[in-house]
Amino acid sequence: MDTPGISDHCLIFMAYSLKKPKFKPKILTRRDFRNFDEKSFVKDMEMAPWGNILAVADDDIDNKVTIFENIHREIIDKHAPFRTFRVTRPASPWLNEDIKNLMDNRDKYKNKFNFDKNPETEEIYKSLRNAVSHSIRREKIKIFNEKINTKIKNAKQFHQALKSFSVVESSCNNENDCNIDPNVLNASFIKNNNAKLNEDLVSDEVNEILKKSVRPAFSFTEVSEIQVIKMVRSIKTNACGVDCISAFFLKLGIEHSVFAFTNIINTSILYKKFPTRWKNALVKPLPKINNPACVTDYRPISLLPAFSKVIEKLMAKQMIEYLKETHYFDNLQSAYKPSHSTVTALLNVTDDIYECLENSELVFLVLLDYSKAFDCANHRLILAKLKAAGFRDDSLAWILSYLNGRRQKVTTNLGESSWTGMLNGVPQGSVLGPLLFTVLVSDLGDAIMQCNNVC
């Protein structure tokens, strides 16, 4: 749309001004950061009794994890306790302290004028009212320039920014309360994880996979404190799992807790056991459409503890380095691969099509889409693929411990479901999950003859 004389930021601002998104008041429970003092928090982390973890028996990793979490939680609750509050309207990014002070003065003179009806008071009130309106408009334009117009060259970021400011509607309304029983949702989400399999067919496939085994060469190695600190700082999300501890607090105090955390990770490697506490997932249903009415209208978002993601990232790094050295991955594998994406896969397919057309050849494109792919991944097949790739028994035992014994529960505004175990699948929202699934389908290209394939 071309509008002479109106700049881009004005167009965006006008669209936002015309739109009045509905907001339903709700009760939220979150950590209170109003009196949070970072220096005081770090000081308490420094003085915390991390040595208690070293006093626990080496093979009792679950007790080590419990103490480690309890120390964190006690300090976090002291500096940022949970607080329940009522949200009646969304936070306004443009509402700064200067505007708040102007609004307070405006309201003060408005009340004074209503009381004494003095013309001079009315003039002051009108002047302040106009000042508030102009200040709000200037600040809105400034915010929109910073948050939206600077992203106009990146279509994805630009669209996300428009949705965050309600300039355009999101494809689904996340503010809707879920009125479906959490246990019903959990049963639906976990249905494929607990599907019954033909064990004879799985055994036959395992035997075929192991016929192509290479000499065992890979084992997990202990990690250093520097590696742990680096991985902690690489976590980008602050979402909390069942322990209610976000990566934000972990990053602040990692310099003081790193030796205890490293001890837990190396104990996990030594005794080939993944901590039970870190296998529990908190699942939140996210609507796929506006006004969802049944369980199929929701998709699960799985939240795992931040501690779990650190150890997963460390183990995944070692696995990827080995698989790269042995040239295990197909060159045309793009999914879940660093510096690769659907864009690289699409470019490869497009190039193949143009090449065939230039050679006057026929082109057929066959597309396969996995349904509930992560949920249906079989543990025995994954371990067989890894063993065939050269993973030693100790590393396979650790991965089996990582996969087995996982549970999840669904939380909604109606409450929580009961914990339910999972027999199959790789964990949603995990770091190792995508890598293990890639290993599972790594030999797909071997079954495709006389044509090109891209995964």
Short mmCIF file of C-alpha atoms in Angstrom, two decimals:
data_model
loop_
_atom_site.label_atom_id
_atom_site.label_comp_id
_atom_site.label_asym_id
_atom_site.label_seq_id
_atom_site.Cartn_x
_atom_site.Cartn_y
_atom_site.Cartn_z
CA MET A 1 0.00 0.00 0.00
CA ASP A 2 1.46 3.35 -1.05
CA THR A 3 0.44 6.30 1.05
CA PRO A 4 2.15 9.54 -0.04
CA GLY A 5 3.54 11.62 2.77
CA ILE A 6 3.30 8.94 5.44
CA SER A 7 6.45 7.15 6.61
CA ASP A 8 6.69 3.43 7.31
CA HIS A 9 6.78 3.81 11.09
CA CYS A 10 3.59 5.90 10.96
CA LEU A 11 1.82 3.17 8.98
CA ILE A 12 2.78 0.55 11.56
CA PHE A 13 1.83 2.86 14.40
CA MET A 14 -1.55 3.67 12.81
CA ALA A 15 -2.32 -0.03 12.36
CA TYR A 16 -1.53 -0.68 16.01
CA SER A 17 -3.55 2.31 17.18
CA LEU A 18 -6.64 1.15 15.29
CA LYS A 19 -6.48 -2.36 16.70
CA LYS A 20 -7.81 -2.91 20.21
CA PRO A 21 -6.96 -6.46 21.23
CA LYS A 22 -9.14 -8.04 23.87
CA PHE A 23 -7.49 -8.99 27.13
CA LYS A 24 -9.06 -11.27 29.67
CA PRO A 25 -8.03 -10.55 33.29
CA LYS A 26 -6.30 -13.51 34.91
CA ILE A 27 -4.49 -14.64 38.04
CA LEU A 28 -0.79 -15.44 37.63
CA THR A 29 1.84 -16.83 39.97
CA ARG A 30 5.36 -15.74 39.14
CA ARG A 31 8.61 -14.90 40.83
CA ASP A 32 8.78 -11.39 42.22
CA PHE A 33 11.85 -9.52 40.93
CA ARG A 34 10.93 -6.11 42.36
CA ASN A 35 13.48 -6.38 45.18
CA PHE A 36 15.90 -8.72 43.44
CA ASP A 37 19.53 -7.80 44.09
CA GLU A 38 21.91 -9.61 41.75
CA LYS A 39 25.00 -8.98 43.87
CA SER A 40 23.30 -10.25 47.02
CA PHE A 41 22.09 -13.34 45.16
CA VAL A 42 25.57 -14.13 43.86
CA LYS A 43 26.99 -13.61 47.37
CA ASP A 44 24.57 -16.17 48.80
CA MET A 45 25.46 -18.60 46.00
CA GLU A 46 29.12 -18.18 46.92
CA MET A 47 28.42 -18.96 50.61
CA ALA A 48 26.07 -21.90 49.90
CA PRO A 49 27.05 -25.35 51.26
CA TRP A 50 27.93 -26.94 47.92
CA GLY A 51 30.34 -29.26 49.71
CA ASN A 52 27.34 -31.24 51.01
CA ILE A 53 27.02 -32.74 47.54
CA LEU A 54 30.56 -34.13 47.66
CA ALA A 55 29.78 -35.79 51.00
CA VAL A 56 27.11 -37.99 49.38
CA ALA A 57 28.12 -41.46 48.20
CA ASP A 58 29.48 -41.33 44.65
CA ASP A 59 26.88 -43.73 43.24
CA ASP A 60 23.91 -41.91 44.85
CA ILE A 61 23.42 -39.41 42.05
CA ASP A 62 19.70 -38.81 42.72
CA ASN A 63 20.49 -37.64 46.25
CA LYS A 64 23.22 -35.35 44.89
CA VAL A 65 20.70 -33.83 42.48
CA THR A 66 18.12 -33.33 45.24
CA ILE A 67 20.62 -31.45 47.42
CA PHE A 68 21.82 -29.41 44.43
CA GLU A 69 18.27 -28.35 43.53
CA ASN A 70 17.29 -27.63 47.14
CA ILE A 71 20.25 -25.27 47.64
CA HIS A 72 19.33 -23.39 44.47
CA ARG A 73 15.65 -23.24 45.37
CA GLU A 74 16.28 -21.98 48.91
CA ILE A 75 18.44 -19.09 47.66
CA ILE A 76 16.11 -18.26 44.77
CA ASP A 77 13.03 -18.25 47.01
CA LYS A 78 14.83 -15.84 49.34
CA HIS A 79 15.65 -13.30 46.62
CA ALA A 80 12.76 -13.82 44.16
CA PRO A 81 9.85 -15.49 45.97
CA PHE A 82 6.71 -16.56 44.14
CA ARG A 83 3.90 -14.00 44.17
CA THR A 84 0.30 -14.33 43.02
CA PHE A 85 -1.15 -11.27 41.33
CA ARG A 86 -4.06 -10.28 39.13
CA VAL A 87 -3.31 -9.03 35.61
CA THR A 88 -6.05 -6.75 34.33
CA ARG A 89 -4.28 -5.48 31.23
CA PRO A 90 -1.12 -6.32 29.29
CA ALA A 91 2.06 -4.47 30.15
CA SER A 92 2.68 -1.40 27.99
CA PRO A 93 6.30 -1.17 26.79
CA TRP A 94 5.93 2.54 26.15
CA LEU A 95 4.81 3.37 29.72
CA ASN A 96 8.00 4.76 31.29
CA GLU A 97 8.48 6.59 34.60
CA ASP A 98 8.23 10.08 33.06
CA ILE A 99 4.85 9.29 31.53
CA LYS A 100 3.66 7.73 34.79
CA ASN A 101 4.59 10.92 36.67
CA LEU A 102 2.77 13.06 34.09
CA MET A 103 -0.31 10.86 34.39
CA ASP A 104 -0.23 11.14 38.19
CA ASN A 105 -0.07 14.94 37.97
CA ARG A 106 -2.83 14.97 35.35
CA ASP A 107 -5.11 12.89 37.54
CA LYS A 108 -4.29 15.02 40.58
CA TYR A 109 -5.37 18.26 38.84
CA LYS A 110 -8.39 16.57 37.31
CA ASN A 111 -9.63 15.58 40.77
CA LYS A 112 -8.83 19.06 42.07
CA PHE A 113 -10.81 20.70 39.25
CA ASN A 114 -13.77 18.40 39.86
CA PHE A 115 -13.72 19.59 43.45
CA ASP A 116 -13.19 23.40 43.15
CA LYS A 117 -14.21 24.09 39.48
CA ASN A 118 -11.40 26.67 39.27
CA PRO A 119 -10.69 27.75 35.64
CA GLU A 120 -6.96 28.00 36.37
CA THR A 121 -6.95 24.42 37.63
CA GLU A 122 -8.82 23.36 34.49
CA GLU A 123 -6.16 24.98 32.27
CA ILE A 124 -3.37 23.18 34.13
CA TYR A 125 -5.28 19.88 33.85
CA LYS A 126 -5.81 20.32 30.10
CA SER A 127 -2.16 21.20 29.60
CA LEU A 128 -1.07 18.06 31.49
CA ARG A 129 -3.61 15.95 29.60
CA ASN A 130 -2.20 17.12 26.28
CA ALA A 131 1.36 16.56 27.51
CA VAL A 132 0.47 12.98 28.45
CA SER A 133 -1.10 12.31 25.03
CA HIS A 134 1.89 13.72 23.13
CA SER A 135 4.41 11.89 25.33
CA ILE A 136 2.60 8.58 24.87
CA ARG A 137 2.47 9.05 21.11
CA ARG A 138 6.18 9.94 20.89
CA GLU A 139 7.16 6.96 23.06
CA LYS A 140 4.96 4.56 21.06
CA ILE A 141 6.57 5.66 17.80
CA LYS A 142 10.01 5.26 19.38
CA ILE A 143 9.18 1.75 20.66
CA PHE A 144 7.72 0.70 17.33
CA ASN A 145 10.79 1.94 15.49
CA GLU A 146 13.05 -0.05 17.83
CA LYS A 147 10.97 -3.23 18.14
CA ILE A 148 9.30 -3.50 14.71
CA ASN A 149 10.68 -1.27 11.97
CA THR A 150 14.29 -2.33 12.61
CA LYS A 151 13.25 -5.90 11.74
CA ILE A 152 11.53 -5.06 8.46
CA LYS A 153 14.33 -6.68 6.40
CA ASN A 154 13.86 -10.01 8.20
CA ALA A 155 10.39 -11.31 7.33
CA LYS A 156 10.20 -13.85 10.15
CA GLN A 157 11.31 -11.46 12.91
CA PHE A 158 9.16 -8.68 11.47
CA HIS A 159 6.02 -10.84 11.52
CA GLN A 160 6.74 -12.05 15.05
CA ALA A 161 7.16 -8.45 16.20
CA LEU A 162 3.84 -7.50 14.59
CA LYS A 163 2.12 -10.36 16.40
CA SER A 164 3.70 -9.46 19.74
CA PHE A 165 2.24 -5.95 19.46
CA SER A 166 -1.14 -7.26 18.17
CA VAL A 167 -0.76 -5.38 14.88
CA VAL A 168 -1.66 -8.67 13.18
CA GLU A 169 -3.50 -11.57 14.76
CA SER A 170 -1.67 -14.71 15.76
CA SER A 171 -2.80 -17.95 14.12
CA CYS A 172 -3.99 -19.15 17.52
CA ASN A 173 -5.15 -17.44 20.66
CA ASN A 174 -2.87 -18.46 23.50
CA GLU A 175 -4.88 -16.49 26.04
CA ASN A 176 -7.81 -18.94 25.91
CA ASP A 177 -8.22 -21.06 29.01
CA CYS A 178 -8.10 -24.80 28.41
CA ASN A 179 -11.31 -26.44 29.60
CA ILE A 180 -10.28 -30.04 28.95
CA ASP A 181 -9.37 -32.37 31.81
CA PRO A 182 -5.53 -32.45 32.13
CA ASN A 183 -5.61 -36.26 32.45
CA VAL A 184 -7.50 -36.54 29.16
CA LEU A 185 -4.96 -34.28 27.47
CA ASN A 186 -2.04 -36.24 28.91
CA ALA A 187 -3.52 -39.55 27.72
CA SER A 188 -3.89 -38.10 24.23
CA PHE A 189 -0.39 -36.62 24.11
CA ILE A 190 1.25 -39.81 25.34
CA LYS A 191 -0.77 -42.28 23.23
CA ASN A 192 1.96 -42.85 20.65
CA ASN A 193 4.71 -43.12 23.26
CA ASN A 194 2.97 -46.10 24.81
CA ALA A 195 1.77 -47.81 21.63
CA LYS A 196 2.26 -51.59 21.55
CA LEU A 197 4.87 -52.87 19.13
CA ASN A 198 5.59 -56.21 17.52
CA GLU A 199 8.73 -57.16 19.43
CA ASP A 200 9.58 -59.94 16.98
CA LEU A 201 9.76 -57.45 14.11
CA VAL A 202 11.89 -55.12 16.23
CA SER A 203 14.26 -58.00 17.11
CA ASP A 204 14.62 -58.96 13.44
CA GLU A 205 15.42 -55.35 12.54
CA VAL A 206 17.96 -55.09 15.37
CA ASN A 207 19.74 -58.19 14.09
CA GLU A 208 19.93 -56.72 10.58
CA ILE A 209 21.33 -53.44 11.92
CA LEU A 210 24.01 -55.16 14.00
CA LYS A 211 25.29 -57.07 10.96
CA LYS A 212 26.77 -53.76 9.75
CA SER A 213 28.52 -52.95 13.04
CA VAL A 214 31.94 -51.33 13.15
CA ARG A 215 34.57 -51.78 15.86
CA PRO A 216 33.47 -50.21 19.20
CA ALA A 217 35.36 -46.96 19.68
CA PHE A 218 33.20 -44.35 21.44
CA SER A 219 32.71 -43.75 25.15
CA PHE A 220 31.62 -40.65 27.01
CA THR A 221 34.48 -38.85 28.75
CA GLU A 222 34.43 -36.74 31.91
CA VAL A 223 33.90 -33.01 31.51
CA SER A 224 35.76 -30.06 33.00
CA GLU A 225 34.39 -27.12 34.97
CA ILE A 226 35.23 -24.77 32.07
CA GLN A 227 33.15 -26.91 29.69
CA VAL A 228 30.22 -26.87 32.11
CA ILE A 229 30.33 -23.08 32.51
CA LYS A 230 30.46 -22.64 28.74
CA MET A 231 27.42 -24.89 28.23
CA VAL A 232 25.44 -23.18 30.99
CA ARG A 233 26.01 -19.79 29.37
CA SER A 234 24.91 -21.16 25.98
CA ILE A 235 21.35 -21.90 27.18
CA LYS A 236 19.01 -19.42 25.53
CA THR A 237 15.65 -20.20 27.12
CA ASN A 238 14.56 -19.34 30.67
CA ALA A 239 11.60 -21.75 30.69
CA CYS A 240 11.30 -23.70 33.96
CA GLY A 241 10.76 -27.41 34.37
CA VAL A 242 9.31 -29.24 37.35
CA ASP A 243 12.05 -27.85 39.61
CA CYS A 244 10.90 -24.23 39.01
CA ILE A 245 14.53 -23.16 38.49
CA SER A 246 15.26 -21.17 35.34
CA ALA A 247 18.58 -20.91 33.54
CA PHE A 248 18.66 -17.21 34.51
CA PHE A 249 19.54 -18.10 38.12
CA LEU A 250 21.82 -20.95 37.07
CA LYS A 251 23.89 -18.57 34.92
CA LEU A 252 24.21 -16.00 37.72
CA GLY A 253 25.71 -18.40 40.21
CA ILE A 254 27.42 -21.00 38.04
CA GLU A 255 30.95 -19.83 38.96
CA HIS A 256 30.26 -20.85 42.57
CA SER A 257 28.21 -24.02 41.96
CA VAL A 258 30.20 -25.35 39.01
CA PHE A 259 32.37 -27.80 40.95
CA ALA A 260 29.25 -29.42 42.47
CA PHE A 261 27.47 -29.48 39.09
CA THR A 262 30.54 -30.97 37.40
CA ASN A 263 30.70 -33.65 40.09
CA ILE A 264 27.08 -34.62 39.36
CA ILE A 265 27.68 -34.79 35.60
CA ASN A 266 30.85 -36.86 35.90
CA THR A 267 29.13 -39.16 38.41
CA SER A 268 26.36 -39.66 35.84
CA ILE A 269 28.96 -40.64 33.23
CA LEU A 270 30.95 -42.87 35.59
CA TYR A 271 27.96 -44.85 36.89
CA LYS A 272 26.08 -44.73 33.56
CA LYS A 273 22.95 -43.28 35.13
CA PHE A 274 20.92 -40.24 34.12
CA PRO A 275 19.36 -38.48 37.16
CA THR A 276 15.75 -39.57 37.70
CA ARG A 277 14.64 -36.05 38.65
CA TRP A 278 15.71 -34.72 35.27
CA LYS A 279 13.59 -37.22 33.36
CA ASN A 280 10.32 -35.60 34.45
CA ALA A 281 8.68 -33.28 31.91
CA LEU A 282 6.11 -30.59 32.54
CA VAL A 283 3.75 -30.38 29.54
CA LYS A 284 1.66 -27.34 28.67
CA PRO A 285 -1.02 -27.56 25.95
CA LEU A 286 -0.81 -24.90 23.25
CA PRO A 287 -3.84 -24.33 20.99
CA LYS A 288 -3.34 -24.98 17.28
CA ILE A 289 -6.39 -22.93 16.28
CA ASN A 290 -8.64 -20.20 17.62
CA ASN A 291 -11.30 -21.44 20.04
CA PRO A 292 -10.02 -25.02 20.51
CA ALA A 293 -12.73 -27.48 21.51
CA CYS A 294 -11.13 -30.96 21.66
CA VAL A 295 -7.81 -32.59 22.51
CA THR A 296 -6.68 -32.70 18.86
CA ASP A 297 -6.84 -28.89 18.78
CA TYR A 298 -3.87 -28.73 21.19
CA ARG A 299 -0.22 -29.57 20.81
CA PRO A 300 2.09 -30.32 23.74
CA ILE A 301 4.98 -28.09 24.77
CA SER A 302 7.37 -30.07 26.96
CA LEU A 303 9.44 -28.23 29.58
CA LEU A 304 12.52 -29.95 31.01
CA PRO A 305 14.81 -28.76 33.84
CA ALA A 306 17.60 -26.40 32.79
CA PHE A 307 20.13 -28.68 34.54
CA SER A 308 19.07 -31.51 32.25
CA LYS A 309 19.76 -29.46 29.13
CA VAL A 310 23.31 -28.70 30.26
CA ILE A 311 24.31 -32.34 30.62
CA GLU A 312 22.52 -33.18 27.36
CA LYS A 313 24.41 -30.48 25.48
CA LEU A 314 27.72 -31.77 26.83
CA MET A 315 26.96 -35.37 25.84
CA ALA A 316 25.55 -34.34 22.46
CA LYS A 317 28.75 -32.43 21.69
CA GLN A 318 30.86 -35.54 22.29
CA MET A 319 28.52 -37.71 20.20
CA ILE A 320 28.43 -35.27 17.27
CA GLU A 321 32.22 -34.97 17.20
CA TYR A 322 32.57 -38.75 16.97
CA LEU A 323 29.81 -39.17 14.36
CA LYS A 324 31.41 -36.46 12.23
CA GLU A 325 34.84 -38.06 12.47
CA THR A 326 33.42 -41.39 11.30
CA HIS A 327 31.36 -39.72 8.54
CA TYR A 328 28.23 -41.31 9.93
CA PHE A 329 25.78 -38.65 8.77
CA ASP A 330 24.65 -38.48 5.16
CA ASN A 331 26.03 -35.43 3.32
CA LEU A 332 22.47 -34.52 2.35
CA GLN A 333 21.20 -34.67 5.93
CA SER A 334 19.92 -31.20 6.86
CA ALA A 335 17.52 -31.78 9.74
CA TYR A 336 18.92 -31.17 13.26
CA LYS A 337 22.36 -30.44 11.84
CA PRO A 338 24.41 -27.30 12.62
CA SER A 339 24.47 -24.71 9.81
CA HIS A 340 21.73 -26.65 7.99
CA SER A 341 17.99 -26.17 7.79
CA THR A 342 14.98 -26.58 5.52
CA VAL A 343 16.52 -23.81 3.41
CA THR A 344 19.61 -25.87 2.57
CA ALA A 345 17.41 -28.91 1.80
CA LEU A 346 15.17 -26.81 -0.45
CA LEU A 347 18.15 -25.33 -2.30
CA ASN A 348 19.51 -28.82 -2.95
CA VAL A 349 16.17 -30.10 -4.25
CA THR A 350 15.69 -27.03 -6.44
CA ASP A 351 19.17 -27.41 -7.90
CA ASP A 352 18.51 -31.08 -8.73
CA ILE A 353 15.23 -30.19 -10.44
CA TYR A 354 16.82 -27.49 -12.59
CA GLU A 355 19.66 -29.83 -13.52
CA CYS A 356 17.20 -32.52 -14.64
CA LEU A 357 15.14 -30.04 -16.64
CA GLU A 358 18.24 -28.73 -18.39
CA ASN A 359 19.08 -32.34 -19.34
CA SER A 360 15.51 -32.87 -20.66
CA GLU A 361 14.81 -35.50 -18.00
CA LEU A 362 11.56 -36.27 -16.20
CA VAL A 363 11.35 -35.14 -12.58
CA PHE A 364 9.30 -36.86 -9.88
CA LEU A 365 9.21 -35.48 -6.36
CA VAL A 366 8.20 -37.83 -3.53
CA LEU A 367 7.69 -36.23 -0.11
CA LEU A 368 7.49 -38.26 3.11
CA ASP A 369 6.27 -36.75 6.37
CA TYR A 370 6.62 -38.54 9.70
CA SER A 371 3.60 -38.51 11.97
CA LYS A 372 4.45 -38.18 15.68
CA ALA A 373 8.04 -39.04 14.71
CA PHE A 374 9.72 -38.33 18.06
CA ASP A 375 6.98 -40.14 20.02
CA CYS A 376 7.27 -43.34 18.00
CA ALA A 377 11.07 -43.72 18.06
CA ASN A 378 11.90 -47.18 19.41
CA HIS A 379 14.64 -47.37 22.05
CA ARG A 380 15.95 -50.76 20.97
CA LEU A 381 16.39 -49.57 17.39
CA ILE A 382 18.16 -46.39 18.50
CA LEU A 383 20.59 -48.35 20.67
CA ALA A 384 21.19 -50.85 17.85
CA LYS A 385 22.04 -48.02 15.44
CA LEU A 386 24.45 -46.50 17.96
CA LYS A 387 26.08 -49.86 18.68
CA ALA A 388 26.52 -50.47 14.96
CA ALA A 389 28.08 -47.00 14.70
CA GLY A 390 30.79 -47.94 17.24
CA PHE A 391 29.35 -46.91 20.62
CA ARG A 392 30.76 -48.99 23.47
CA ASP A 393 28.56 -50.71 26.06
CA ASP A 394 29.18 -48.08 28.75
CA SER A 395 27.97 -45.25 26.51
CA LEU A 396 24.96 -47.35 25.41
CA ALA A 397 24.10 -47.97 29.07
CA TRP A 398 24.10 -44.21 29.77
CA ILE A 399 21.85 -43.52 26.76
CA LEU A 400 19.49 -46.32 27.81
CA SER A 401 19.26 -44.75 31.27
CA TYR A 402 18.58 -41.38 29.60
CA LEU A 403 15.70 -42.81 27.53
CA ASN A 404 14.09 -45.16 30.07
CA GLY A 405 11.93 -44.21 33.04
CA ARG A 406 10.67 -40.90 31.65
CA ARG A 407 7.41 -39.39 32.88
CA GLN A 408 5.30 -36.37 32.08
CA LYS A 409 2.29 -34.52 33.42
CA VAL A 410 0.07 -31.85 31.87
CA THR A 411 -0.70 -28.55 33.62
CA THR A 412 -3.59 -26.26 32.68
CA ASN A 413 -5.74 -23.65 34.39
CA LEU A 414 -7.87 -26.56 35.67
CA GLY A 415 -4.95 -28.15 37.51
CA GLU A 416 -2.44 -30.94 36.90
CA SER A 417 -2.71 -34.46 35.55
CA SER A 418 -1.14 -37.47 37.22
CA TRP A 419 2.38 -38.54 36.25
CA THR A 420 2.43 -40.98 33.31
CA GLY A 421 5.40 -43.04 32.15
CA MET A 422 6.56 -43.34 28.55
CA LEU A 423 7.78 -46.54 26.89
CA ASN A 424 8.86 -45.23 23.48
CA GLY A 425 10.07 -42.01 21.94
CA VAL A 426 12.76 -39.45 22.51
CA PRO A 427 12.04 -36.53 24.87
CA GLN A 428 10.28 -33.53 23.34
CA GLY A 429 12.04 -30.25 24.08
CA SER A 430 15.33 -31.99 24.77
CA VAL A 431 18.79 -31.54 23.25
CA LEU A 432 19.63 -35.19 22.66
CA GLY A 433 16.18 -36.07 21.30
CA PRO A 434 16.70 -34.64 17.78
CA LEU A 435 20.20 -36.15 17.57
CA LEU A 436 18.99 -39.62 18.55
CA PHE A 437 16.14 -39.41 16.06
CA THR A 438 18.60 -38.41 13.33
CA VAL A 439 20.68 -41.48 14.15
CA LEU A 440 17.55 -43.63 13.95
CA VAL A 441 16.77 -42.53 10.37
CA SER A 442 20.38 -42.12 9.26
CA ASP A 443 20.33 -45.09 6.88
CA LEU A 444 17.17 -44.04 5.07
CA GLY A 445 19.23 -43.06 2.04
CA ASP A 446 20.53 -46.63 1.73
CA ALA A 447 17.04 -47.82 0.80
CA ILE A 448 16.64 -45.25 -2.00
CA MET A 449 18.15 -46.30 -5.32
CA GLN A 450 18.61 -44.50 -8.65
CA CYS A 451 17.51 -41.11 -7.36
CA ASN A 452 18.64 -38.33 -5.06
CA ASN A 453 17.41 -37.93 -1.49
CA VAL A 454 17.39 -35.08 1.01
CA CYS A 455 16.50 -35.48 4.70
#
